[in-house]
Tab-separated table of C-alpha atoms in Angstrom:
chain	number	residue	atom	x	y	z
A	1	UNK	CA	1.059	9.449	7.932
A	2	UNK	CA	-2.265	9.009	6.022
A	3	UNK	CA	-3.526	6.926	9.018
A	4	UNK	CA	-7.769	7.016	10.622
A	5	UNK	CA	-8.107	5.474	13.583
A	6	UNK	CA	-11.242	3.907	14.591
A	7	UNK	CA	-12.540	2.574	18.071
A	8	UNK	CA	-13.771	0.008	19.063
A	9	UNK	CA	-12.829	-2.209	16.665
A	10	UNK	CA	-16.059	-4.022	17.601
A	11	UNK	CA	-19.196	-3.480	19.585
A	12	UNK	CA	-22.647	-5.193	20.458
A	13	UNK	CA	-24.740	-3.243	22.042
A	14	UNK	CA	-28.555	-3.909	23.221
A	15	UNK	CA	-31.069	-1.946	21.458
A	16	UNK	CA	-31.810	0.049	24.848
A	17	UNK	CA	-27.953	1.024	25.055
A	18	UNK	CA	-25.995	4.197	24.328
A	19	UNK	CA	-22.904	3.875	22.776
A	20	UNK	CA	-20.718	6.306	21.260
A	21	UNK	CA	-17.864	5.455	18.118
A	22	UNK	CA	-14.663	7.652	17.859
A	23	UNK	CA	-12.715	8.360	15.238
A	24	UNK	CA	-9.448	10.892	14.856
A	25	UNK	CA	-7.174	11.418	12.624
A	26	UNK	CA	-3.697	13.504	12.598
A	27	UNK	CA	-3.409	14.591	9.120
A	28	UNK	CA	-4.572	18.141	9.528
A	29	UNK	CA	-7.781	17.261	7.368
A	30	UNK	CA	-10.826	19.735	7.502
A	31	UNK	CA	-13.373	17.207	5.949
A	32	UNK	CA	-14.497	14.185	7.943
A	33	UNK	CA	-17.202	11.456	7.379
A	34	UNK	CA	-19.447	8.821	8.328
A	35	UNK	CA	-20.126	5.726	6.125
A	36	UNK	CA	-22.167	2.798	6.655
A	37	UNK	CA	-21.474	-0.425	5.306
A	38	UNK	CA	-23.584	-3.586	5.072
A	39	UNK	CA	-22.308	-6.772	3.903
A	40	UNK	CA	-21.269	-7.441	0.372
A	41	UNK	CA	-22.121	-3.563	-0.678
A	42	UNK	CA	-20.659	-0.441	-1.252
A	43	UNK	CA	-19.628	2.710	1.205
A	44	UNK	CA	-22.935	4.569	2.064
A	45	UNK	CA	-22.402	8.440	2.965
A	46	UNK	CA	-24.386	9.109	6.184
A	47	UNK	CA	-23.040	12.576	7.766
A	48	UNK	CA	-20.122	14.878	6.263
A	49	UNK	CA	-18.453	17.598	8.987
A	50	UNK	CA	-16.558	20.295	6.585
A	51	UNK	CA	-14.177	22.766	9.054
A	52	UNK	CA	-16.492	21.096	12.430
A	53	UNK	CA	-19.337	22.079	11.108
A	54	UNK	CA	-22.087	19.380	9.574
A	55	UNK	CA	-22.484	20.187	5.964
A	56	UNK	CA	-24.482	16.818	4.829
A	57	UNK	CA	-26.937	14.488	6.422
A	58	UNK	CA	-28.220	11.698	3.973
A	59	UNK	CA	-31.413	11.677	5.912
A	60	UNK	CA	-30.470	9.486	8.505
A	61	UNK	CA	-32.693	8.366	11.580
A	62	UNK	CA	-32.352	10.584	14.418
A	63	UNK	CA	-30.703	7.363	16.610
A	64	UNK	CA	-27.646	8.414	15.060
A	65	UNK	CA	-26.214	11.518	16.124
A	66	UNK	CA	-22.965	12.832	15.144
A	67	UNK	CA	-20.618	15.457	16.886
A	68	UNK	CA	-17.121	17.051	15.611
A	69	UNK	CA	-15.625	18.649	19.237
A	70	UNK	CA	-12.362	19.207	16.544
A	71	UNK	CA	-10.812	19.123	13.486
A	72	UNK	CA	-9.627	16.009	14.733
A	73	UNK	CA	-12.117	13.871	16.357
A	74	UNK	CA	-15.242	12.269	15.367
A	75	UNK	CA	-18.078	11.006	17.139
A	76	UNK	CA	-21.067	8.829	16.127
A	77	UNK	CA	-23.425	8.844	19.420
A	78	UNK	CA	-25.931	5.754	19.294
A	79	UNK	CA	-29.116	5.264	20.767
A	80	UNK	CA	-32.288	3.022	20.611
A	81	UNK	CA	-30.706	1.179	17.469
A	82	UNK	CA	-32.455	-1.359	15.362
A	83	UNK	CA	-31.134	-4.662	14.513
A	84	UNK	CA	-31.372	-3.781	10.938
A	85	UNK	CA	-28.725	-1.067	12.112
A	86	UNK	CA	-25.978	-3.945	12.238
A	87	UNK	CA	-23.279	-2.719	9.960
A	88	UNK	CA	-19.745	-1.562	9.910
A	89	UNK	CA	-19.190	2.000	10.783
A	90	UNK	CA	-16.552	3.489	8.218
A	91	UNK	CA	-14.871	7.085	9.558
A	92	UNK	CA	-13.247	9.253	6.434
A	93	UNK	CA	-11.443	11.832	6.090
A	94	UNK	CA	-9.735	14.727	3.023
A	95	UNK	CA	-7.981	17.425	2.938
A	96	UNK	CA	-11.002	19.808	2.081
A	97	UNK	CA	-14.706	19.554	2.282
A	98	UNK	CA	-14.099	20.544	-1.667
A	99	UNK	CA	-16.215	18.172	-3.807
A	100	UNK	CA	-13.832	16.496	-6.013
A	101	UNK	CA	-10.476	17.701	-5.382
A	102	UNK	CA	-9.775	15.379	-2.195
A	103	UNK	CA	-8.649	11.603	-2.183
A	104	UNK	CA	-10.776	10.440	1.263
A	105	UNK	CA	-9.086	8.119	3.562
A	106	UNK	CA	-10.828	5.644	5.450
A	107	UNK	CA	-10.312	3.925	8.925
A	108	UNK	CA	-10.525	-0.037	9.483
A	109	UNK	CA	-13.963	0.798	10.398
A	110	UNK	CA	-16.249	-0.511	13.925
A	111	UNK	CA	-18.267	-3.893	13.217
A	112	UNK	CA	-21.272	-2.771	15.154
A	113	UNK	CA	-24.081	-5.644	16.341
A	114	UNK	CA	-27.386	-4.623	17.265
A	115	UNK	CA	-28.647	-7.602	19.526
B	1	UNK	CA	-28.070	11.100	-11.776
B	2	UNK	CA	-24.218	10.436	-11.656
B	3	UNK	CA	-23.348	6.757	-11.173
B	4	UNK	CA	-20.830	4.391	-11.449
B	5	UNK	CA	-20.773	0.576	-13.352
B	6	UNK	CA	-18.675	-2.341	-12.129
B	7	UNK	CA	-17.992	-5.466	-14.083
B	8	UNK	CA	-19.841	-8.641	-11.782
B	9	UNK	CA	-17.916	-10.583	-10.083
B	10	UNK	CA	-16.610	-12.535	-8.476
B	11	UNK	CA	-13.575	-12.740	-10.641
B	12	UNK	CA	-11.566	-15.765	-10.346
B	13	UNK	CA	-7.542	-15.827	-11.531
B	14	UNK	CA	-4.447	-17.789	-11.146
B	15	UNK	CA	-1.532	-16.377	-9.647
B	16	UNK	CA	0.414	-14.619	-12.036
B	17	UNK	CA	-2.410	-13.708	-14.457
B	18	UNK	CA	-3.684	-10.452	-16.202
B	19	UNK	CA	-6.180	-8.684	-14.358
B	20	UNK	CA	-8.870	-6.321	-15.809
B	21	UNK	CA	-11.876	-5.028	-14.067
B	22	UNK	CA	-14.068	-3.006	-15.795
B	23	UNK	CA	-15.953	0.677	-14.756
B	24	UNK	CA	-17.601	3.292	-16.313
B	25	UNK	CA	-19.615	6.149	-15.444
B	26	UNK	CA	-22.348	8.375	-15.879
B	27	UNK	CA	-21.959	11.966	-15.262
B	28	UNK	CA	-22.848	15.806	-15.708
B	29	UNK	CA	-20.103	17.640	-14.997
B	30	UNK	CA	-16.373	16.717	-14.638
B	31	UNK	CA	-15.629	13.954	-12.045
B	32	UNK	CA	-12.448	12.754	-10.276
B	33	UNK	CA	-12.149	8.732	-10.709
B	34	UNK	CA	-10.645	6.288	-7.752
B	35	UNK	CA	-9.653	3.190	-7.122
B	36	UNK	CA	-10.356	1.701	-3.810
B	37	UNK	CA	-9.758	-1.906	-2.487
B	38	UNK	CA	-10.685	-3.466	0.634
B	39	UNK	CA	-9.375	-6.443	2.045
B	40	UNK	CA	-11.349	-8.880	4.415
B	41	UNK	CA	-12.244	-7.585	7.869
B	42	UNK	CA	-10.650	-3.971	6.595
B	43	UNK	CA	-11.421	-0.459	5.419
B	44	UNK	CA	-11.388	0.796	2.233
B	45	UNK	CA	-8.049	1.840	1.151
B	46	UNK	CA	-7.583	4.166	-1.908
B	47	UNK	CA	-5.727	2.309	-4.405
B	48	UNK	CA	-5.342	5.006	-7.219
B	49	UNK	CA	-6.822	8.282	-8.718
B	50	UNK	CA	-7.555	10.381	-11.449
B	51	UNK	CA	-8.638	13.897	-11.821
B	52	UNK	CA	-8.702	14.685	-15.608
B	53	UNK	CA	-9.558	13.030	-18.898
B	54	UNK	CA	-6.189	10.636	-20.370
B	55	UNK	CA	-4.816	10.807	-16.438
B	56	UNK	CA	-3.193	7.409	-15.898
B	57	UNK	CA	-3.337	6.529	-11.726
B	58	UNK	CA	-1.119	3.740	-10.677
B	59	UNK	CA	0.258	2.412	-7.136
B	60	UNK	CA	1.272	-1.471	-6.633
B	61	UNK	CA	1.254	-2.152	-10.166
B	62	UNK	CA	-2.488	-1.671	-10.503
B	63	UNK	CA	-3.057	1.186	-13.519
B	64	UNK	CA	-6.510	2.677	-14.454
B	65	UNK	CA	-6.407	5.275	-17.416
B	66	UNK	CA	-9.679	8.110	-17.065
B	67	UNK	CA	-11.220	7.822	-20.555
B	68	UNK	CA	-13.546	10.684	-20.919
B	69	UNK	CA	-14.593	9.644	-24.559
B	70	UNK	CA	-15.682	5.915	-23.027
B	71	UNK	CA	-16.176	7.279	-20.086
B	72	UNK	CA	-14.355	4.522	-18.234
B	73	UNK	CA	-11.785	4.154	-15.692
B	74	UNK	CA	-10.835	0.244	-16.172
B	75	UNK	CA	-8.534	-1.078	-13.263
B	76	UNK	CA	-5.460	-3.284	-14.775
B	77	UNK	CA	-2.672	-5.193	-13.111
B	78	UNK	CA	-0.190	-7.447	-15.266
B	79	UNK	CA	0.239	-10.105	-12.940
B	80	UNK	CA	-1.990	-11.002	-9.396
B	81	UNK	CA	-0.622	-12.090	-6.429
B	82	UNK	CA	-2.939	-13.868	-3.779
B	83	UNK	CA	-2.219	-10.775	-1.584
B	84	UNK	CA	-4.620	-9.010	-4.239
B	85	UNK	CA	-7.694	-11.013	-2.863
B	86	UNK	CA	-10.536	-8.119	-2.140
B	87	UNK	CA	-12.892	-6.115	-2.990
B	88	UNK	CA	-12.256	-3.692	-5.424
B	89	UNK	CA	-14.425	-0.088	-5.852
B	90	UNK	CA	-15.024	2.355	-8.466
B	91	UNK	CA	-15.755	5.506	-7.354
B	92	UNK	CA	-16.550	9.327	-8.658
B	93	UNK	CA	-16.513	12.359	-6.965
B	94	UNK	CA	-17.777	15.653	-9.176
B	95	UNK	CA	-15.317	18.355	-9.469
B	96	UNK	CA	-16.679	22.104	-8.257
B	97	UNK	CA	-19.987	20.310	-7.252
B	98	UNK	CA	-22.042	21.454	-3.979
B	99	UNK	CA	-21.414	17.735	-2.091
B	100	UNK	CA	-18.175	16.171	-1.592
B	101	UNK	CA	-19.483	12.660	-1.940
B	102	UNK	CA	-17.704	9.632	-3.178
B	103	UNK	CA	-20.589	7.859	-5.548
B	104	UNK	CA	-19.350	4.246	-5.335
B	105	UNK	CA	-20.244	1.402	-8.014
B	106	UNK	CA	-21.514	-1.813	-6.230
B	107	UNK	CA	-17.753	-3.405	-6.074
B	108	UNK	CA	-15.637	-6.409	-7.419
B	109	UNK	CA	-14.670	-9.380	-5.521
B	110	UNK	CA	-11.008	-10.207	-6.584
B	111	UNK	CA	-9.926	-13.826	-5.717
B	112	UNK	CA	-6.461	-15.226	-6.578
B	113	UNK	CA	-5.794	-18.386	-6.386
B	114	UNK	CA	-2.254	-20.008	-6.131
């Protein structure tokens, strides 16, 4: 099973709302990871969590917050979002926090509106 | 830096037609190569890999061979299907290096038309 689950699948949220995204996955990964994803452009890295602890933050705005309670689960915690902060939300996950040895696998992802 | 070069697209094909979309790279060390592909409303799903120089990846008839001497990765299919429709992404990853982080080129819109 090389399956991420995401939830929700979608989300609009005010920009005085807290909202949380979850993410697991069962395939005994250590490595997990937070992309963003506007429209018509590539994957960009936002926080990496090697063996639950965070091991890379790409300098992103304190509104996002991310938390690894286990190997398995993944939280993004939002709060006081922008409307430029409209995006999908990709979860990842590989074997290893090992830069270059792991395939990452990707879940379908939260389609998050910022109204 | 290390970076990653994808062919413009869209690219438009009939059913049943060769499919080549180019990628090369730029970088220091030794990188892994991938393949990913992502479908309308989806996530990105890894489509194929490489981890050495003359590796071939392949999965769905989709092949990519990891040229270290062009340093390409070109993504090939003999014949598309309108199931192929999507976005298609180049990636690297450095071997040994101090972030695991996919460095993706800018993507390839794929559309097949019957």
């Amino acid at each position: 099973d090389t399956e991420v689950t995401q939830t929700p699948k979608h989300l609009v949220m005010g920009m005085t709302n807290k909202k949380s995204l979850k993410c697991e996955q069962h395939m005994g990964h250590r490595a997990m990871y937070w992309y963003k994803q506007k429209a018509k452009k590539p994957p960009e890295l936002m926080f990496v969590y090697s063996y639950e602890k965070l091991s890379i933050n790409e300098s992103v705005p304190s509104r996002f917050s991310p938390e690894c309670p286990n190997s398995s689960l993944l939280n993004l915690h939002l709060h006081a979002l922008q409307p430029e902060d409209s995006a999908l939300y990709l979860c990842a996950s590989s074997q290893d926090g090992l830069a270059g040895l792991y395939e990452q696998y990707f879940g379908p992802g939260t389609r998050l509106t910022v109204t | 830096g290390d970076s990653v070069t994808q062919m413009e697209g869209p690219v438009t094909l009939s059913e049943e037609a060769f499919l080549t979309i180019n990628c090369t790279y730029t970088a220091t060390g030794y990188p892994s190569l991938f393949w990913y592909v992502q479908y309308p409303g989806e996530g990105l799903q890894l489509l194929l890999k490489a981890t050495k120089a003359d590796d071939k990846g392949s999965n769905k008839g989709f092949e990519a061979t990891y040229r270290k001497e062009t340093t390409s990765f070109h993504l090939e299919k003999g014949s598309v299907q309108v199931s192929d429709s999507a976005v298609y992404f180049c990636a690297l990853s450095m071997v040994g290096g101090a972030t695991n982080k996919l460095i993706f080129g800018t993507g390839t819109l794929l559309a097949v038309q019957p």
